[in-house]
GROMACS .gro file of C-alpha atoms in nm:
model
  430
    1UNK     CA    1   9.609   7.924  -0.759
    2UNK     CA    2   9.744   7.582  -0.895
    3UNK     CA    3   9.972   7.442  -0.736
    4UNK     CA    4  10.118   7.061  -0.641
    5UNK     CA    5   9.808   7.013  -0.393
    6UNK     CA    6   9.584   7.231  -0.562
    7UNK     CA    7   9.364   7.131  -0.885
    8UNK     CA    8   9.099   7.292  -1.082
    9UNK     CA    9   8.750   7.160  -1.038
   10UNK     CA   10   8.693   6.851  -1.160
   11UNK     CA   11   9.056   6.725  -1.179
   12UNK     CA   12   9.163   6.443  -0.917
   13UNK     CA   13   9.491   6.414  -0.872
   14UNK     CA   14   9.705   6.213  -1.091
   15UNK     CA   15   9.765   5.801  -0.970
   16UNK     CA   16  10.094   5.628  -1.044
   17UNK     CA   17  10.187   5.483  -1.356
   18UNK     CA   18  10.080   5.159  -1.454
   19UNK     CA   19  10.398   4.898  -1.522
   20UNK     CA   20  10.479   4.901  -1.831
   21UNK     CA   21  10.575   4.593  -2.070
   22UNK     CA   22  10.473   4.578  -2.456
   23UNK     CA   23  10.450   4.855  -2.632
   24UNK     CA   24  10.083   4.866  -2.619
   25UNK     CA   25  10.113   4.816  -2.270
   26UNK     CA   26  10.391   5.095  -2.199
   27UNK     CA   27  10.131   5.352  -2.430
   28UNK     CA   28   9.856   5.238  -2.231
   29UNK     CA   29  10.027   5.339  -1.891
   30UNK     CA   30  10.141   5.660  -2.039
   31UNK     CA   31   9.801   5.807  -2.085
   32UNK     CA   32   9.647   5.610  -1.767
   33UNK     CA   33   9.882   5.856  -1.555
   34UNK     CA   34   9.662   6.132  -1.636
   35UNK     CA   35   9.374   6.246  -1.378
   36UNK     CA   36   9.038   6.165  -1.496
   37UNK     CA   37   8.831   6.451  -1.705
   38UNK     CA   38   9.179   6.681  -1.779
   39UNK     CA   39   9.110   6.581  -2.160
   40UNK     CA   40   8.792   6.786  -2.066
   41UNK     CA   41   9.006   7.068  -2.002
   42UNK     CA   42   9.211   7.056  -2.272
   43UNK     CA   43   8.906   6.999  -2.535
   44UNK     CA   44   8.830   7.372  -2.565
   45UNK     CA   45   9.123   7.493  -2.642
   46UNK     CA   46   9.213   7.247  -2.933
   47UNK     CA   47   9.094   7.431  -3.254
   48UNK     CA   48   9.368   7.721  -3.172
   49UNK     CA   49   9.615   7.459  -3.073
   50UNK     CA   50   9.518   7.301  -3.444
   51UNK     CA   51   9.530   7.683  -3.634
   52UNK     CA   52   9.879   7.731  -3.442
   53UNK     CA   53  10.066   7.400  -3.551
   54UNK     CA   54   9.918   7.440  -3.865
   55UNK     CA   55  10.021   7.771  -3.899
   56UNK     CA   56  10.362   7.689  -3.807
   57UNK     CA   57  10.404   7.421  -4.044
   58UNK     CA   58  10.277   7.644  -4.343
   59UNK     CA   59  10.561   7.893  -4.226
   60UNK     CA   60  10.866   7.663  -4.169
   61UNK     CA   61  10.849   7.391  -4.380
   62UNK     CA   62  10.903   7.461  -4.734
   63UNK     CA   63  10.716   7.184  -4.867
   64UNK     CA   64  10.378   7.307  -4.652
   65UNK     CA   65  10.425   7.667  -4.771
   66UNK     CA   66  10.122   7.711  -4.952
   67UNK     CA   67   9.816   7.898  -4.954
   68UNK     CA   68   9.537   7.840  -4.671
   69UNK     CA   69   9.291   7.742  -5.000
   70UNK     CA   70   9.506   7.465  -5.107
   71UNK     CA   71   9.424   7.123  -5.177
   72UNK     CA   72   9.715   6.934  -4.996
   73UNK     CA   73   9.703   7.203  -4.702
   74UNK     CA   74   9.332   7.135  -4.657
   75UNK     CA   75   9.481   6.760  -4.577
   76UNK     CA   76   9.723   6.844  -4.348
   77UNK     CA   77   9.487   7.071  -4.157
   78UNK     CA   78   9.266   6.734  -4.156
   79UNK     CA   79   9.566   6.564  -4.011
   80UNK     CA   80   9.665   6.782  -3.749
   81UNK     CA   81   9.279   6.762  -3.618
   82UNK     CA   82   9.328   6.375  -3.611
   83UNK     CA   83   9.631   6.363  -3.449
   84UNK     CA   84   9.471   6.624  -3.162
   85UNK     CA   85   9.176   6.375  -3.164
   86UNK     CA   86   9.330   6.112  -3.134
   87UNK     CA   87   9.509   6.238  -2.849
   88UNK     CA   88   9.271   6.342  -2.681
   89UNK     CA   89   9.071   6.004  -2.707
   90UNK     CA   90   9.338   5.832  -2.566
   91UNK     CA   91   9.351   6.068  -2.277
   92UNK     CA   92   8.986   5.987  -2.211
   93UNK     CA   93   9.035   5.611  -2.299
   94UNK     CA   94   9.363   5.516  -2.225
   95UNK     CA   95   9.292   5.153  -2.342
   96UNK     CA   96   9.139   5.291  -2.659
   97UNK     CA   97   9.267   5.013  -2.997
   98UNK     CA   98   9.574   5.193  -3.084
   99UNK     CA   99   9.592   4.914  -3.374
  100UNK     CA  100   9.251   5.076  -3.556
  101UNK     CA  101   9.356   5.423  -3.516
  102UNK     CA  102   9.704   5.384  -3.658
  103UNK     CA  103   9.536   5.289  -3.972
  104UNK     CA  104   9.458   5.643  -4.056
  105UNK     CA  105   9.839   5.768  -3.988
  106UNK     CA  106   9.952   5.449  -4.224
  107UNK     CA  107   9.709   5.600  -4.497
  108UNK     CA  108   9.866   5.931  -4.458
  109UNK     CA  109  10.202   5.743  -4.512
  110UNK     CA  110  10.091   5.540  -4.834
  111UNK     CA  111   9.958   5.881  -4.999
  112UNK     CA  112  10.297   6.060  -4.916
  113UNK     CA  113  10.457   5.760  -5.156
  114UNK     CA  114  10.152   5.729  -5.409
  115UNK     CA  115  10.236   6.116  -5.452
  116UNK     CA  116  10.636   6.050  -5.473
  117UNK     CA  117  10.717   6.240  -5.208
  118UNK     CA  118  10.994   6.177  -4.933
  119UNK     CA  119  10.859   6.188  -4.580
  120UNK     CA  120  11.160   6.369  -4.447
  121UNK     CA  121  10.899   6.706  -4.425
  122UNK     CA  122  10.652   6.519  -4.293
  123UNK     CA  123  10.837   6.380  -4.013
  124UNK     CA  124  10.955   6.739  -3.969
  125UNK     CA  125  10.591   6.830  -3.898
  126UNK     CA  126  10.479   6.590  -3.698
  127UNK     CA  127  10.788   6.710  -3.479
  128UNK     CA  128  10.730   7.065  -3.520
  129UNK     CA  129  10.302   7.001  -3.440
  130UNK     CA  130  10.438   6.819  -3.075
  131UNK     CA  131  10.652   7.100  -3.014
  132UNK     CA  132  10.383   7.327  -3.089
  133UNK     CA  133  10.176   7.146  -2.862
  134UNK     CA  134  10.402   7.133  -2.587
  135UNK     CA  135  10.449   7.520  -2.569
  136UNK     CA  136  10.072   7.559  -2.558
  137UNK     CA  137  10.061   7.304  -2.275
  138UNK     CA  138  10.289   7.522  -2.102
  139UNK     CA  139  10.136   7.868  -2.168
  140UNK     CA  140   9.782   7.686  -2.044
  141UNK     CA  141   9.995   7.605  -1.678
  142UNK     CA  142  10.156   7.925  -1.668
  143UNK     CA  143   9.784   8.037  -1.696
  144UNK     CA  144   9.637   7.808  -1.412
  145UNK     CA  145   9.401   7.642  -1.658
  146UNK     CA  146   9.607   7.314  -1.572
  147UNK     CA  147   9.777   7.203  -1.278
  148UNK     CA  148  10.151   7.205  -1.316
  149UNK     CA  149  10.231   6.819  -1.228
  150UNK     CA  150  10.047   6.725  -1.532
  151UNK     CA  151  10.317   6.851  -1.747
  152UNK     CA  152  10.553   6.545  -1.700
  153UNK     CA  153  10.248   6.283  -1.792
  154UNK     CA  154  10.164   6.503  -2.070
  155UNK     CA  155  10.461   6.546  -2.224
  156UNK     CA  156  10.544   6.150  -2.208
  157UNK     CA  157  10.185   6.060  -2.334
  158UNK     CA  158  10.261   6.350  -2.631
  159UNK     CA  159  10.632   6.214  -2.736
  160UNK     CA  160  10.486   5.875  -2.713
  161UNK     CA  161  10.209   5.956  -2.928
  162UNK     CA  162  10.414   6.150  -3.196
  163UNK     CA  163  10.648   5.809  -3.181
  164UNK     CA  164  10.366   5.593  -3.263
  165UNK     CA  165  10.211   5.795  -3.559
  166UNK     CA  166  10.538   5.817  -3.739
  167UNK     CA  167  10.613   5.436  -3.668
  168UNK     CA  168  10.284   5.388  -3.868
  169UNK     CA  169  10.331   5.670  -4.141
  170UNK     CA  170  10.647   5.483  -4.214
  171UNK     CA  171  10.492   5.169  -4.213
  172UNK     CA  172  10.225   5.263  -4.460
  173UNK     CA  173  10.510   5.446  -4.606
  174UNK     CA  174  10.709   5.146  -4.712
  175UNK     CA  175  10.431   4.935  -4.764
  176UNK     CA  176  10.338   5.139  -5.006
  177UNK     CA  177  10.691   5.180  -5.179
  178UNK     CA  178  10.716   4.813  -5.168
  179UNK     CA  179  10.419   4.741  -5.373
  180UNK     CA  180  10.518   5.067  -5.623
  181UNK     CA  181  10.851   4.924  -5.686
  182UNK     CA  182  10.646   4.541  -5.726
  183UNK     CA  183  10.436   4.732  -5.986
  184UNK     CA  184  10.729   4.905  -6.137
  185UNK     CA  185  10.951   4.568  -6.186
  186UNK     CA  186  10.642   4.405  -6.329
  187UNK     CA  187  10.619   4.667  -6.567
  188UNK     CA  188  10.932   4.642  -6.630
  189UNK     CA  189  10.943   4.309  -6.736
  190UNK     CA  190  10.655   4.342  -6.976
  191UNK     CA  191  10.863   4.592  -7.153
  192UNK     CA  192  11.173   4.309  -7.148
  193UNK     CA  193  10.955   4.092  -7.370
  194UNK     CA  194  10.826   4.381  -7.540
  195UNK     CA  195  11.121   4.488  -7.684
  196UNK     CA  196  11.219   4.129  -7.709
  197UNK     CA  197  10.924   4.009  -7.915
  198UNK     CA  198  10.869   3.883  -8.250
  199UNK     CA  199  10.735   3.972  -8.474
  200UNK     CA  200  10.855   4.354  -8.325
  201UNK     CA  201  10.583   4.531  -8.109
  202UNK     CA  202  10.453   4.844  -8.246
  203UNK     CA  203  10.624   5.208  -8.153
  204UNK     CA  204  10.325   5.334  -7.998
  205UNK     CA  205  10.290   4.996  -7.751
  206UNK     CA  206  10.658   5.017  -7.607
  207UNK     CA  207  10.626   5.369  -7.598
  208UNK     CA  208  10.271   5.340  -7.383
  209UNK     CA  209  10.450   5.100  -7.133
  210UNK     CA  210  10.770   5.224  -7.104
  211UNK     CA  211  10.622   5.565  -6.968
  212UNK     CA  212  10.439   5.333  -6.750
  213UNK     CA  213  10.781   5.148  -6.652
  214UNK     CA  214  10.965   5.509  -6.606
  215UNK     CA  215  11.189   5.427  -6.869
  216UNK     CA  216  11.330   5.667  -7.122
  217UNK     CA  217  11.300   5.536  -7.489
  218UNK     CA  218  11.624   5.534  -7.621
  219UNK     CA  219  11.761   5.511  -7.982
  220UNK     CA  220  11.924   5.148  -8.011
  221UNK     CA  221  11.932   4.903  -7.771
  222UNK     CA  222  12.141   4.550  -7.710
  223UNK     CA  223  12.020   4.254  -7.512
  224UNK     CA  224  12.243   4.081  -7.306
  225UNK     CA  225  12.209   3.713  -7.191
  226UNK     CA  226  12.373   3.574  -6.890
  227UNK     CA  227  12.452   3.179  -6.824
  228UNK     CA  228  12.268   3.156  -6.509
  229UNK     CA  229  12.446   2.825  -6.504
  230UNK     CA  230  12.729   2.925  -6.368
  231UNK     CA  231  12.580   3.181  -6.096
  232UNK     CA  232  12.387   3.088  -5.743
  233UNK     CA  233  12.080   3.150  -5.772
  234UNK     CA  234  12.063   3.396  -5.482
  235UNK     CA  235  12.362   3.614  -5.672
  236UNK     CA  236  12.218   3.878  -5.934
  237UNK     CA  237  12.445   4.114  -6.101
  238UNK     CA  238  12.353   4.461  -5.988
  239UNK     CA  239  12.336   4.686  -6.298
  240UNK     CA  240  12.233   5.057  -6.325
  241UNK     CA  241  11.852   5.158  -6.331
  242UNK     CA  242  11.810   5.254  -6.699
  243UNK     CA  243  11.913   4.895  -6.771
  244UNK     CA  244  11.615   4.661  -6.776
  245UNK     CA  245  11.695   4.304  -6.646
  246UNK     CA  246  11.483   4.002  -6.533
  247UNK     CA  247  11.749   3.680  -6.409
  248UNK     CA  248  11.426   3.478  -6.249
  249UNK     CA  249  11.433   3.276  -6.588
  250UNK     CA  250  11.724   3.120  -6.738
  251UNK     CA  251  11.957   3.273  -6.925
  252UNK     CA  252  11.920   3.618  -6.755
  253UNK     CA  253  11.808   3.868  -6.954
  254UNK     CA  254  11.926   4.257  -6.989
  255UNK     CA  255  11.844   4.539  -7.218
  256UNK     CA  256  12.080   4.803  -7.236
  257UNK     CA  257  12.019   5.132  -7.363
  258UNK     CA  258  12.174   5.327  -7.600
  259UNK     CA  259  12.465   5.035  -7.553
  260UNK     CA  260  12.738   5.224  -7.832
  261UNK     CA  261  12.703   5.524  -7.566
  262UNK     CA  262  13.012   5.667  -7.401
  263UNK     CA  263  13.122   5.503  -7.085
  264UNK     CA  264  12.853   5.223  -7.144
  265UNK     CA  265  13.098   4.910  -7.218
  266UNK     CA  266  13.288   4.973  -6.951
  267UNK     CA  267  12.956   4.989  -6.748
  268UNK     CA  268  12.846   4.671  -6.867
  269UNK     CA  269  13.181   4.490  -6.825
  270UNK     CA  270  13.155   4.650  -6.454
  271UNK     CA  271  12.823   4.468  -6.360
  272UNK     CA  272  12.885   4.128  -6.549
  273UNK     CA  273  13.263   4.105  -6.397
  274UNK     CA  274  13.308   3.704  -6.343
  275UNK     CA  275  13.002   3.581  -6.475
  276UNK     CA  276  12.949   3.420  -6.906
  277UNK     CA  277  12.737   3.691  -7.059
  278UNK     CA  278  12.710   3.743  -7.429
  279UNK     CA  279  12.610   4.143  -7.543
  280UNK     CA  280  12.406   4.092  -7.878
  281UNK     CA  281  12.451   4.309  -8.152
  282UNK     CA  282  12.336   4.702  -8.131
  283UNK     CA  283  11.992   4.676  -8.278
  284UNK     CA  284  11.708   4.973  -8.363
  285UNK     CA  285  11.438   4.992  -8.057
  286UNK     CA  286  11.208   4.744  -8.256
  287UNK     CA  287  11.496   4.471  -8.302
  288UNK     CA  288  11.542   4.339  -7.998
  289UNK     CA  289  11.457   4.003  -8.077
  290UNK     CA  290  11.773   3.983  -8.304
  291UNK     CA  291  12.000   4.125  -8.036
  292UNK     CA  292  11.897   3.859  -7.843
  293UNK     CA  293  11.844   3.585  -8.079
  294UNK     CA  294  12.227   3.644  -8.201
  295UNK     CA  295  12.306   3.633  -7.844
  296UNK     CA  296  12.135   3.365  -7.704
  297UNK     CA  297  12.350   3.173  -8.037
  298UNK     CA  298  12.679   3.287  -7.930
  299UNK     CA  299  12.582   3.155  -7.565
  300UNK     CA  300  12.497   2.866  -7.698
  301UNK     CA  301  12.887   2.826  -7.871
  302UNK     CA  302  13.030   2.920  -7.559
  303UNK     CA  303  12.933   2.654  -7.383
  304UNK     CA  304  13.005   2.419  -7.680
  305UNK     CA  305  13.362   2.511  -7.616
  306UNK     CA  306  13.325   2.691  -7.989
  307UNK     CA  307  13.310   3.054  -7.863
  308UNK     CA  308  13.556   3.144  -7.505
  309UNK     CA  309  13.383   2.993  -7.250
  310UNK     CA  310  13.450   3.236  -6.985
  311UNK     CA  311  13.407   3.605  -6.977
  312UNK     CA  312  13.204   3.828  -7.140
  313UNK     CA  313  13.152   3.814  -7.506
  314UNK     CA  314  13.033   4.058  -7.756
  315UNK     CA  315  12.865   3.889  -8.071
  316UNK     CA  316  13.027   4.209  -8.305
  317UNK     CA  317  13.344   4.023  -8.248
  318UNK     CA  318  13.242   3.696  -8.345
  319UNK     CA  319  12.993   3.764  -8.622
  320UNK     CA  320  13.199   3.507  -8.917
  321UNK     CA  321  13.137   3.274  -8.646
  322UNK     CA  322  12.778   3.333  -8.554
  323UNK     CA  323  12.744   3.299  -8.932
  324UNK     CA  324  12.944   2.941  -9.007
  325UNK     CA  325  12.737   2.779  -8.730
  326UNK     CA  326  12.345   2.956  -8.787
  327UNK     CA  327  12.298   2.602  -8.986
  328UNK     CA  328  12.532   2.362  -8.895
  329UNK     CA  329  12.430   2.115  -9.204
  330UNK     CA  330  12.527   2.355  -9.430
  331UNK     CA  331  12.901   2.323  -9.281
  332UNK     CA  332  12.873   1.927  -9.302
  333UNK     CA  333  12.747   1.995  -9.641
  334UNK     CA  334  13.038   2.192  -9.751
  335UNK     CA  335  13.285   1.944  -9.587
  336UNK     CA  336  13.155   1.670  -9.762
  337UNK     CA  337  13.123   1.844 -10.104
  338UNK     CA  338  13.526   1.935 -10.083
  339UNK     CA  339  13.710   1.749  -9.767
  340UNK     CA  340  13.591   1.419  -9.891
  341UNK     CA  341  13.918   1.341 -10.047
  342UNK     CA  342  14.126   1.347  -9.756
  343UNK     CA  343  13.916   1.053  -9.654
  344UNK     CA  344  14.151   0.836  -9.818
  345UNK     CA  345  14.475   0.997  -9.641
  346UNK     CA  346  14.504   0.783  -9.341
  347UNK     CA  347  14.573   0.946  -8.994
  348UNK     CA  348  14.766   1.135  -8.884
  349UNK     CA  349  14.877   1.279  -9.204
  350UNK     CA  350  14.535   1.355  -9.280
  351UNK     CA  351  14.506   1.584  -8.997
  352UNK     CA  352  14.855   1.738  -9.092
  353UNK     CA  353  14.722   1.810  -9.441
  354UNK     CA  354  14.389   1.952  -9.323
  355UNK     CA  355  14.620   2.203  -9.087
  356UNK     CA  356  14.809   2.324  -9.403
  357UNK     CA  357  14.567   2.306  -9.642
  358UNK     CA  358  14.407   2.592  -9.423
  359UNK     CA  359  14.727   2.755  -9.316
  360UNK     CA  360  14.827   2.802  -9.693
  361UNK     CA  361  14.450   2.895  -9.744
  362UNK     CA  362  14.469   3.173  -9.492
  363UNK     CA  363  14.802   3.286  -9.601
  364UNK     CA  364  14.764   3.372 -10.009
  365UNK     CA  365  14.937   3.077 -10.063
  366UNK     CA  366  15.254   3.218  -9.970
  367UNK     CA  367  15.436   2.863  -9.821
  368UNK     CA  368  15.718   3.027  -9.659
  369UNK     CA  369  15.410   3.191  -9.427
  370UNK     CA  370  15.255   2.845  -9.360
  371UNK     CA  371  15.616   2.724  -9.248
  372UNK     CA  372  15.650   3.000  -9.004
  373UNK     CA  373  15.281   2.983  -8.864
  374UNK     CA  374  15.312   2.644  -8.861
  375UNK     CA  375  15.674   2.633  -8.685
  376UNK     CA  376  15.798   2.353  -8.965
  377UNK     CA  377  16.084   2.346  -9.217
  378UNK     CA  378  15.980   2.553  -9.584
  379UNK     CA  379  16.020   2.219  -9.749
  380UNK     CA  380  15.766   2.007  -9.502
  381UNK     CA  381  15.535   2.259  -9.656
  382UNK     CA  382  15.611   2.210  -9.985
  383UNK     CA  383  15.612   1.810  -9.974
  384UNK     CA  384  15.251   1.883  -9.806
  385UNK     CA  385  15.129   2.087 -10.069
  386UNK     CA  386  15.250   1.854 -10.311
  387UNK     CA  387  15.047   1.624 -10.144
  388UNK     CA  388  14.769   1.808 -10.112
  389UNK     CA  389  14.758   1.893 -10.575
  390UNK     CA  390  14.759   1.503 -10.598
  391UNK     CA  391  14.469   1.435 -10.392
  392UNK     CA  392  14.236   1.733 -10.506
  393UNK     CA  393  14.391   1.785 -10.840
  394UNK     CA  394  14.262   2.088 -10.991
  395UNK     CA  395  13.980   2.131 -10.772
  396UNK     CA  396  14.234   2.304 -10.545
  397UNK     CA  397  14.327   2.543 -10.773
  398UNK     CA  398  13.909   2.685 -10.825
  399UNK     CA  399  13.911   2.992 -10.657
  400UNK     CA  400  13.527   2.911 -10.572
  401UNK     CA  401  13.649   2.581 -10.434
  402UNK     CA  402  13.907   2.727 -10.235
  403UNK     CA  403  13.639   2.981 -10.087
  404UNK     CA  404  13.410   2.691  -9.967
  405UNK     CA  405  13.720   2.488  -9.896
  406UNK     CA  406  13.862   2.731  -9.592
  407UNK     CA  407  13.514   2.789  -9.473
  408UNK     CA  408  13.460   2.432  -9.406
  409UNK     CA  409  13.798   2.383  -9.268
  410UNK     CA  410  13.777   2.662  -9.046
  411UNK     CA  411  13.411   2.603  -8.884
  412UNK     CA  412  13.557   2.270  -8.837
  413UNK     CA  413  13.870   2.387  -8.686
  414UNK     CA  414  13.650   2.529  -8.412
  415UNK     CA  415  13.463   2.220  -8.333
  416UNK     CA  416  13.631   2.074  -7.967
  417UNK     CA  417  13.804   1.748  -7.997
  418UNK     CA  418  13.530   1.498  -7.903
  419UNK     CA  419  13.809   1.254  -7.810
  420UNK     CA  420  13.720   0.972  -8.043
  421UNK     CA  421  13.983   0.759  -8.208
  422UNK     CA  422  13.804   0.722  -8.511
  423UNK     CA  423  13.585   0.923  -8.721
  424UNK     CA  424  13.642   1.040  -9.100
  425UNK     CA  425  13.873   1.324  -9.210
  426UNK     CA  426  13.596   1.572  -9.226
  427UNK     CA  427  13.514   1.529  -8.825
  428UNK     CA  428  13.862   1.564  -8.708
  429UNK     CA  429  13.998   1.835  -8.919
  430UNK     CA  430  14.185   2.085  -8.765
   0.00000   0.00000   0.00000
């Protein structure tokens, strides 16, 4: 009969605890309280205990609930045996390396992420194989083939042990997510200068890597660039996962899919709240380079003062603009070719005339419009345009003239004021 001063052969009774202080330490003690040889006891029965947690795993976890002759199940019934082991060597050894045999439970843990799945049902069976254990550790006292005051060591040493193996599935768990989601950015980033090359990458290469990136090819795209100027450097807008974004390089760089979808401005005004971003123009997969090439020019004018320099701008709104300034020269050029005769007006009348020379431009010629617009009597306006016939003559009646005339005037309208005193008509118009 077993009872507190009775044992079966071969098992002393159990000595006190050892203290306990880091974890290795406190494990250590747990399995030192056990009498020597009761692994030795326990050792024959451990291919039903195996069969039974298995068993129960198959039948009340969904995700194990698969035939006997499967692949994955012939792994789990490989890691129930190791976890049994393992116990059991540490019941022999209590000072056995716990550092080299968690290696195999952070393996386990790295294979549930390289698969994709969530360890949620794993931890469920590691909880459900202890339990498992614990009720045949009972049914084997109830039996007399252990002595009773075993049961509190055992169950300590078993909970501890469960603790442990699940600390290092999660740890080769995570590890293994971390370096994924390394992987997947990097990928990611390829595709970001992908799409963003010229001349365009071929169909079949962005498709190849943006399977690899886990990114759905979508119709049109638009590249956003952000002025990383104006933003810490530890501050990254969070945007949604089907947008692809890299800010480690200056300007920060986005692709948004499918940008004309519905909801999608708002979405994009959402992340870059605060910060100077410029969305390039809607573009075909392979034309990302002029999405951002357009953008990166309208960033560019922001921060001339030329385009708002706050806020987030859309280069569809400012395309005349984007235009006027591709090739500054060319605006000089045109200046030079038409304002030059205001040269001779001194200031500030030649600034006045500039202003109403494009007012009137603007407004079909229609000088009770200028006055209005320009908050000045009808007849200021006409003594200005008056002006303005003697010192063009009939130049300023060419309609081809007049054309080349207001686009001059107005790219130089949007020029800031530099501040300088001097300067010719053409540099301080408008």
């Amino acid at each position: 009969m077993v009872n507190g001063s009775t044992l079966p052969a071969g098992i002393p009774p159990a000595g006190a605890p050892a203290p306990a202080g880091t974890p290795a330490e406190e494990s250590s003690a747990a399995f030192r309280a056990f009498p020597s040889g009761l692994h030795d006891h326990v050792r024959p029965f451990l291919d039903e205990i195996t069969a039974e947690v298995v068993r129960a795993i198959r039948t009340e976890i969904a995700e194990y609930a698969r035939p006997t002759d499967d692949t994955y199940m012939h792994v789990v019934n490989r890691g129930v045996e190791q976890a049994l082991e393992g116990f059991l060597a540490r019941m022999a050894h209590p000072d056995t390396d716990w550092e080299s045999v968690k290696a195999t439970y952070q393996n386990i843990g790295r294979g549930e992420a390289n698969e994709g799945r969530s360890l949620d049902s794993f931890q469920s069976a590691l909880r459900l194989g202890a339990r498992v254990t614990w009720r045949r550790v009972n049914a084997m006292v109830d039996a007399d083939l252990l002595p009773r005051h075993v049961l509190a060591a055992f169950g300590e040493a078993l909970f501890l042990h469960l603790d442990e193996m699940a600390a290092a599935t999660t740890a080769g768990y995570t590890e293994a997510r971390l370096h994924a989601a390394g992987e997947l950015q990097q990928r990611r980033a390829r595709l970001i200068d992908l799409l963003t090359a010229d001349p365009p990458a071929s169909a079949e290469a962005i498709a190849d890597l943006a399977q690899a990136a886990q990114w759905p090819i979508p119709r049109e795209v638009a590249v956003v660039v952000i002025d990383h100027a104006l933003t810490p450097e530890s501050i990254s807008p969070i945007v949604p996962p089907e947008f692809l974004a890299r800010f480690s390089e200056q300007p920060g760089c986005i692709v948004v899919p499918d940008p004309e979808g519905p909801g999608r401005a708002r979405t994009i005004a959402a992340a870059l709240q605060g910060l100077r971003a410029v969305v390039g123009p809607t573009v075909a997969l392979h034309e990302g380079a002029r999405s951002r090439r357009w953008a990166l020019d309208a960033l560019e004018l922001s921060r001339r003062g030329i385009l708002p320099r706050a806020g987030l701008l859309h280069c569809a709104d400012h395309l005349a603009t984007l235009l006027l300034f591709h090739d500054e020269a060319l605006i000089d050029a045109l200046a030079q070719r038409h304002l030059l005769p205001l040269e001779e007006v001194r200031s500030p009348q030649r600034e006045r005339l500039a202003e109403t020379l494009l007012c009137w431009l603007r407004c079909g010629h229609n000088a009770s419009e200028v006055a209005t617009r320009l908050a000045v009597h009808p007849q200021t306006v006409r003594y200005r345009l008056r002006q303005l016939d003697e010192v063009f003559g009939d130049r300023l009646h060419d309609p081809v003239a007049q054309f080349e005339m207001q686009l001059a005037l107005h790219a130089l309208s949007l020029r800031p004021d530099t501040g300088e005193t001097g300067g010719s008509a053409v540099s301080r118009t408008g």
